[in-house]
Amino acid sequence: ICMLSTTDSETETSVGGTWSVIPGTGDASIDPASGLVTPITPGTVTIFYTLPTTCSVSRVVTVEPTPVPIATLSTGEVCIGSAILLTDATVGGTWTSGTTTVATVAGGTVTGVGIAGTGGTSVISYTVGFCSVNYTVTVNPLPDVITGPANVCEGDCGQTYTSGPGAGTWTSSDVTKGTIDGTTGAFCAIAPGTTSITFTFTATGCTRSMDVTVNPIPALTPAAPMVCETYSITETAIPAGGTWSTASGNITLGTATGVITGITNGTADITYTALTTCTVTATVTVNTNPAAITLVSGINPMCAGDNLTLDCATSGGGWISSNVGAETIDPVTGVATGVAGGIAVDTYKIATTGCYSTYTVTVNSLPTFTTPPPTAMCVGTTTTAIASGGAGTWSSSSTAVAN
């Protein structure tokens, strides 16, 4: 029999006798009439049943130590997927769960399993020998699956997460990445990274978590693009791989390339959408090109050493030559000077917009004598002068002297 037992009685088919006990390694008392045994100390005792004739029968009964009542380090409730620890001061026993589909136990650690996620109760037993004590554990279900986007964009404070089945509180594991209102579940994305949001159901203390990734807003280069009419620039974005769009009619925009071509003067909004669905918008300024360049003096082509003057009706610009080995140009006046044979493209560029017009100048090399005429010769004699530079015509400054 077990210590602490109050229901174990001895019986005998012969009537009229009395019960008695003799202690051995243990001790117990027995009701002389009913045979109800009350354990006193663990060990063995000898139980006697004696008839009025003094004939008797006996047997040895072992009083087993009953485990002390189970103690728990927390309440008798546990959430599905979580565990509590049960302990018992009597060593050497074994733990069992009455309903393993609700809770399992190993070494006193009780883990909530639940029935189809709904929870329930299980009787946890601790047995020493054939004596045991029981403890009922309640397994509570987890809160409802959290609903809301797993990916949000930096600066987005318009998302609200929900769970249930009733009232609870919300927390964020990293408030530098995102914050969440403890009551409403309203989320605000602070900086790129990942934070875990958790809903704790007030009624049970059980929790449900979800990772939320905050994606960065794309970065555009240049941040404030400018383009000239009829010309193109390429806008780039980090991260790459997204798409470009615009509703404006004064530019064209490559949806995959980001190439912007100016059509008419004005502004246009462009939007870049990354693969993360995060977007950024920039305003493109389309500037008017300077007026066409005109030749106001001199001739084109011109000879090396000669000058010509260019002009543009649009103010605010400056002049530059593409080939100073062939021609130089004054950045302010537009006076170009031929240096050597070649071609130069003169550009008139507006400093504030970068828009420009061009004019191509051809500089011809001066001919040179390969066999020059003599510096003196006799009247009536002839000589032949030879010059390089291609076909041309000869002339004399004084035909009365030489021709």
Short mmCIF file of C-alpha atoms in Angstrom, two decimals, residues 37 81 106 146 150 173 228 239 241 286 322 326 341 376-377 392:
data_model
loop_
_atom_site.label_atom_id
_atom_site.label_comp_id
_atom_site.label_asym_id
_atom_site.label_seq_id
_atom_site.Cartn_x
_atom_site.Cartn_y
_atom_site.Cartn_z
CA VAL A 37 -4.90 0.07 7.23
CA GLY A 81 4.86 24.88 -28.36
CA ALA A 106 9.98 14.21 -20.28
CA ILE A 146 -0.99 37.44 -37.71
CA ALA A 150 5.76 40.68 -44.38
CA SER A 173 11.73 43.27 -31.16
CA CYS A 228 17.94 69.36 -72.71
CA PRO A 239 18.70 48.77 -55.87
CA GLY A 241 16.28 45.83 -61.47
CA VAL A 286 13.59 69.81 -69.46
CA SER A 322 36.69 70.71 -79.32
CA ALA A 326 43.12 73.28 -85.17
CA GLY A 341 44.55 72.37 -90.68
CA ALA A 376 67.01 87.80 -107.09
CA MET A 377 67.20 86.87 -110.74
CA GLY A 392 46.06 76.21 -106.60
#
